[in-house]
PDB file of C-alpha atoms in Angstrom:
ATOM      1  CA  UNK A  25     -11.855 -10.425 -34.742  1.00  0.00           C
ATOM      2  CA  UNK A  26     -10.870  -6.929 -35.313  1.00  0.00           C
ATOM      3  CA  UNK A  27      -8.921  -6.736 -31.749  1.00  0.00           C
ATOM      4  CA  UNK A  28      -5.422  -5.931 -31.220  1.00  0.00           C
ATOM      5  CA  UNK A  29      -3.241  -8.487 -29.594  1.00  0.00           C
ATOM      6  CA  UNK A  30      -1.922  -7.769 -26.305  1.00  0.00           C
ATOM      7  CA  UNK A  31       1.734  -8.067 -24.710  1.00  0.00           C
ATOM      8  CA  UNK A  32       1.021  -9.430 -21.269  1.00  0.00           C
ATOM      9  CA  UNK A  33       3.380  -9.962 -18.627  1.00  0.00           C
ATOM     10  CA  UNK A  34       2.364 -12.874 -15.191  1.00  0.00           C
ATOM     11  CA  UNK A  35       4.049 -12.595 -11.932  1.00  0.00           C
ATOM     12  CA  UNK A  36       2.983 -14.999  -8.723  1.00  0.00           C
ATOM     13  CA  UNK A  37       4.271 -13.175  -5.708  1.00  0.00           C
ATOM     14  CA  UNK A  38       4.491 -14.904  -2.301  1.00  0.00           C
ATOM     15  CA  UNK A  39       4.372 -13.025   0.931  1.00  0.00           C
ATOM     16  CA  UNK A  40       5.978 -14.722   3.905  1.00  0.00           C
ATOM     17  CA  UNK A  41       5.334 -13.559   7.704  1.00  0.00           C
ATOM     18  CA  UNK A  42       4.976 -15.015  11.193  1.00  0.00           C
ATOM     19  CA  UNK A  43       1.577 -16.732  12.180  1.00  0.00           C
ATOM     20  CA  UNK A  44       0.193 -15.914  16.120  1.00  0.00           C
ATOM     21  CA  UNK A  45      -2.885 -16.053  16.873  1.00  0.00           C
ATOM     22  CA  UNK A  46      -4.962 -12.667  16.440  1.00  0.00           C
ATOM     23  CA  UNK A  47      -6.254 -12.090  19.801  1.00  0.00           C
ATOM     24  CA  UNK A  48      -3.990 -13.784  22.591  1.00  0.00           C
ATOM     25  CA  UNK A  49      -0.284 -12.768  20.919  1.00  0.00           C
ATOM     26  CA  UNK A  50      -0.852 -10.339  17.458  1.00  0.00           C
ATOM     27  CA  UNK A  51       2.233  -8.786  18.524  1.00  0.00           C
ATOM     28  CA  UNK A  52       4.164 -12.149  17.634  1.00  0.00           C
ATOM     29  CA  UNK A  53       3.206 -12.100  14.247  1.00  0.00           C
ATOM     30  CA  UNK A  54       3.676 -10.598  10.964  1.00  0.00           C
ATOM     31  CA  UNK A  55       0.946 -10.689   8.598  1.00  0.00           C
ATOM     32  CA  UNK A  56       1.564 -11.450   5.072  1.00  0.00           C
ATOM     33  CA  UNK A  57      -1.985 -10.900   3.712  1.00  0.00           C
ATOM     34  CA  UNK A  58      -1.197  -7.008   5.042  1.00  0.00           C
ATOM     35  CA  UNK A  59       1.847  -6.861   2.708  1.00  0.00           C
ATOM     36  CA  UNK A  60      -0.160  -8.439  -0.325  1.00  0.00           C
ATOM     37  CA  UNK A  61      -2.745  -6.638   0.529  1.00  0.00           C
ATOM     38  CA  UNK A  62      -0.729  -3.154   0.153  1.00  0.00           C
ATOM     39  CA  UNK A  63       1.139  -4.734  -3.083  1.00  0.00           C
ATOM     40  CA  UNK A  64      -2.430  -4.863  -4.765  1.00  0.00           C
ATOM     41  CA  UNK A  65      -3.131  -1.330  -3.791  1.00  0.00           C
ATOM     42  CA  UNK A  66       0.210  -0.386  -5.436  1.00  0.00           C
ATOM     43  CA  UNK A  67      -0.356  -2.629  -8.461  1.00  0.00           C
ATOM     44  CA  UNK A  68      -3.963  -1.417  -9.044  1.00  0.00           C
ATOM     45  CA  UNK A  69      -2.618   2.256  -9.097  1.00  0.00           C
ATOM     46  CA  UNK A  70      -0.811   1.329 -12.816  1.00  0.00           C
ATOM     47  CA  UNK A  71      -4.378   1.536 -14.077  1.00  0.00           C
ATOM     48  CA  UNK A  72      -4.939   5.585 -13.970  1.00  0.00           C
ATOM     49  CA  UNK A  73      -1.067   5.673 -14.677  1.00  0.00           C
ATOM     50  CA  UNK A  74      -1.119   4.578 -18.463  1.00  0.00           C
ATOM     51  CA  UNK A  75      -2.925   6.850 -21.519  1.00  0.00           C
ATOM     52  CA  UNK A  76      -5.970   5.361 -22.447  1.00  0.00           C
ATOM     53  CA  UNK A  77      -4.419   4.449 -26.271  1.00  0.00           C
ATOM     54  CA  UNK A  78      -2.094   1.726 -24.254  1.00  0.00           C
ATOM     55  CA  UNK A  79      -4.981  -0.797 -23.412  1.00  0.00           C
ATOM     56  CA  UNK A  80      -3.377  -1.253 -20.011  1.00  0.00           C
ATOM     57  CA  UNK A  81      -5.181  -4.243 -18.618  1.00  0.00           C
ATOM     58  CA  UNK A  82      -4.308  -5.302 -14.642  1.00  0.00           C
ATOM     59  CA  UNK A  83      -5.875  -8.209 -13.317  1.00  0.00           C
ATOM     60  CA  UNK A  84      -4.990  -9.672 -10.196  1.00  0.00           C
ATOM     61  CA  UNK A  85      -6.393 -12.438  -7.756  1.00  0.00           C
ATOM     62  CA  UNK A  86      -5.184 -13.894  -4.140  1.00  0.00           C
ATOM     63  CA  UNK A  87      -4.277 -17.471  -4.633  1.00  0.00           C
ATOM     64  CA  UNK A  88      -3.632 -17.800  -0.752  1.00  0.00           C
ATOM     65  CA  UNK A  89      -4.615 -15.380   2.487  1.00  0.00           C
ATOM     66  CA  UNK A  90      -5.156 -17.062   5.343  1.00  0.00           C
ATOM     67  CA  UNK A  91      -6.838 -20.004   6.728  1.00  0.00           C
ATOM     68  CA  UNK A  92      -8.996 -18.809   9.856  1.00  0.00           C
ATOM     69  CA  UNK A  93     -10.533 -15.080  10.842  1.00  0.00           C
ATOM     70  CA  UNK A  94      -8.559 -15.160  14.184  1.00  0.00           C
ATOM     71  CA  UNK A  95      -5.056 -16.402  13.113  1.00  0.00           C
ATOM     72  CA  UNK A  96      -2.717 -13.882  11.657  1.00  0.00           C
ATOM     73  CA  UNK A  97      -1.538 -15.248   7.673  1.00  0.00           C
ATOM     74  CA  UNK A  98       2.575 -16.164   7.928  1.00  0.00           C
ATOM     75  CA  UNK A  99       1.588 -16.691   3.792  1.00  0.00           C
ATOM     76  CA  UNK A 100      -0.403 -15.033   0.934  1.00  0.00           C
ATOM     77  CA  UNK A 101       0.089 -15.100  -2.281  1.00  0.00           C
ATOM     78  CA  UNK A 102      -0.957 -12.744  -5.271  1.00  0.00           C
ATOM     79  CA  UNK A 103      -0.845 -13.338  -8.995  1.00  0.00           C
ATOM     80  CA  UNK A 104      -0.883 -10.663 -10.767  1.00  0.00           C
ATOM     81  CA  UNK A 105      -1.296 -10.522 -14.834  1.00  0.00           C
ATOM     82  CA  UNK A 106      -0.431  -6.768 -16.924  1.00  0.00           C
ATOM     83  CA  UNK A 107      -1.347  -6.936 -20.607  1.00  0.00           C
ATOM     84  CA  UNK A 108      -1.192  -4.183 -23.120  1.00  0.00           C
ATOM     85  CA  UNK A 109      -0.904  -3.525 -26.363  1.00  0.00           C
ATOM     86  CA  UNK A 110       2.226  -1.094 -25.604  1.00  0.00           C
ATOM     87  CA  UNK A 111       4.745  -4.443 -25.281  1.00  0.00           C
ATOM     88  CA  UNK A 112       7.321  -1.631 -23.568  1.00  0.00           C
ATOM     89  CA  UNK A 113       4.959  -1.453 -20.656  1.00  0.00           C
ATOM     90  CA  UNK A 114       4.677  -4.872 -19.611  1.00  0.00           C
ATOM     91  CA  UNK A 115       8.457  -5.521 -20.244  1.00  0.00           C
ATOM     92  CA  UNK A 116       9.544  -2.331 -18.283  1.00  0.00           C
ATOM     93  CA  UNK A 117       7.810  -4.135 -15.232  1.00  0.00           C
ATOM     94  CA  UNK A 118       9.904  -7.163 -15.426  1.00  0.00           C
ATOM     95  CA  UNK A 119      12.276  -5.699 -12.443  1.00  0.00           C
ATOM     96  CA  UNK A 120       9.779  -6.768  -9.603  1.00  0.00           C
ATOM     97  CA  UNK A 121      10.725  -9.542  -7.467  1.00  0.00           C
ATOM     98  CA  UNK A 122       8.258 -12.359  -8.116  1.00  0.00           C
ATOM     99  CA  UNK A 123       8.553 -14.978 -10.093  1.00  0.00           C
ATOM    100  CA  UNK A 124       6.938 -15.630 -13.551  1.00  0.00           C
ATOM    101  CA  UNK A 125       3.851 -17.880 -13.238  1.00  0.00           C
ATOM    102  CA  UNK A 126       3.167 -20.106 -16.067  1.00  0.00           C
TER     103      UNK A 126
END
C-alpha cells in the first residue's frame, strides 16, 4: 500500500572459460568467475548513475562460480534483476547479451 509499482527488467548471464587447475597449469585456463565477477562491478555502477526520483533498484546474485578453491571456473553465471519506476530505464538495458530469465 501506498508504493509505486516498478518496471523491472531479469537477465541470467553465463560466462564460459577454460578450467586448469590453479596451481600446476593457471596459464591453461580462462576464468569465467573473473569475467562475472567484472560484469557485477559494471552492473553495480548503474546504482550512483540514476537520480534518486527513478527508484533504480539492482539486485544481483551468482547462481554458479566454481566448484573447488584450486581449480580455475570454465562457468559462472550471474542473474541480474533492474527495477524502477522509470519503465525507460529498464527497457533501454534490453541490448545486453544475456538472456531473459523467467
Amino acid at each position: 500500500m501506498g508504493t509505486t509499482a516498478l518496471s523491472d527488467i531479469t537477465y541470467r548471464f553465463t560466462f564460459r572459460g577454460r578450467s586448469a587447475h590453479g596451481a600446476a597449469s593457471p596459464e591453461a585456463g580462462n576464468n569465467a568467475l573473473d569475467a562475472a565477477v567484472s560484469s557485477y562491478v559494471g552492473i553495480n555502477s548503474l546504482r550512483g548513475a540514476s537520480r534518486p526520483s527513478n527508484n533504480l533498484v539492482v539486485g544481483m546474485v551468482f547462481r554458479e562460480g566454481g566448484r573447488a578453491t584450486n581449480v580455475i571456473p570454465d562457468r559462472a553465471v550471474l542473474d541480474v534483476e533492474i527495477r524502477s519506476t522509470s519503465a525507460p530505464i529498464p527497457q533501454n538495458l534490453r541490448g545486453g547479451k544475456g538472456e531473459e530469465a523467467r
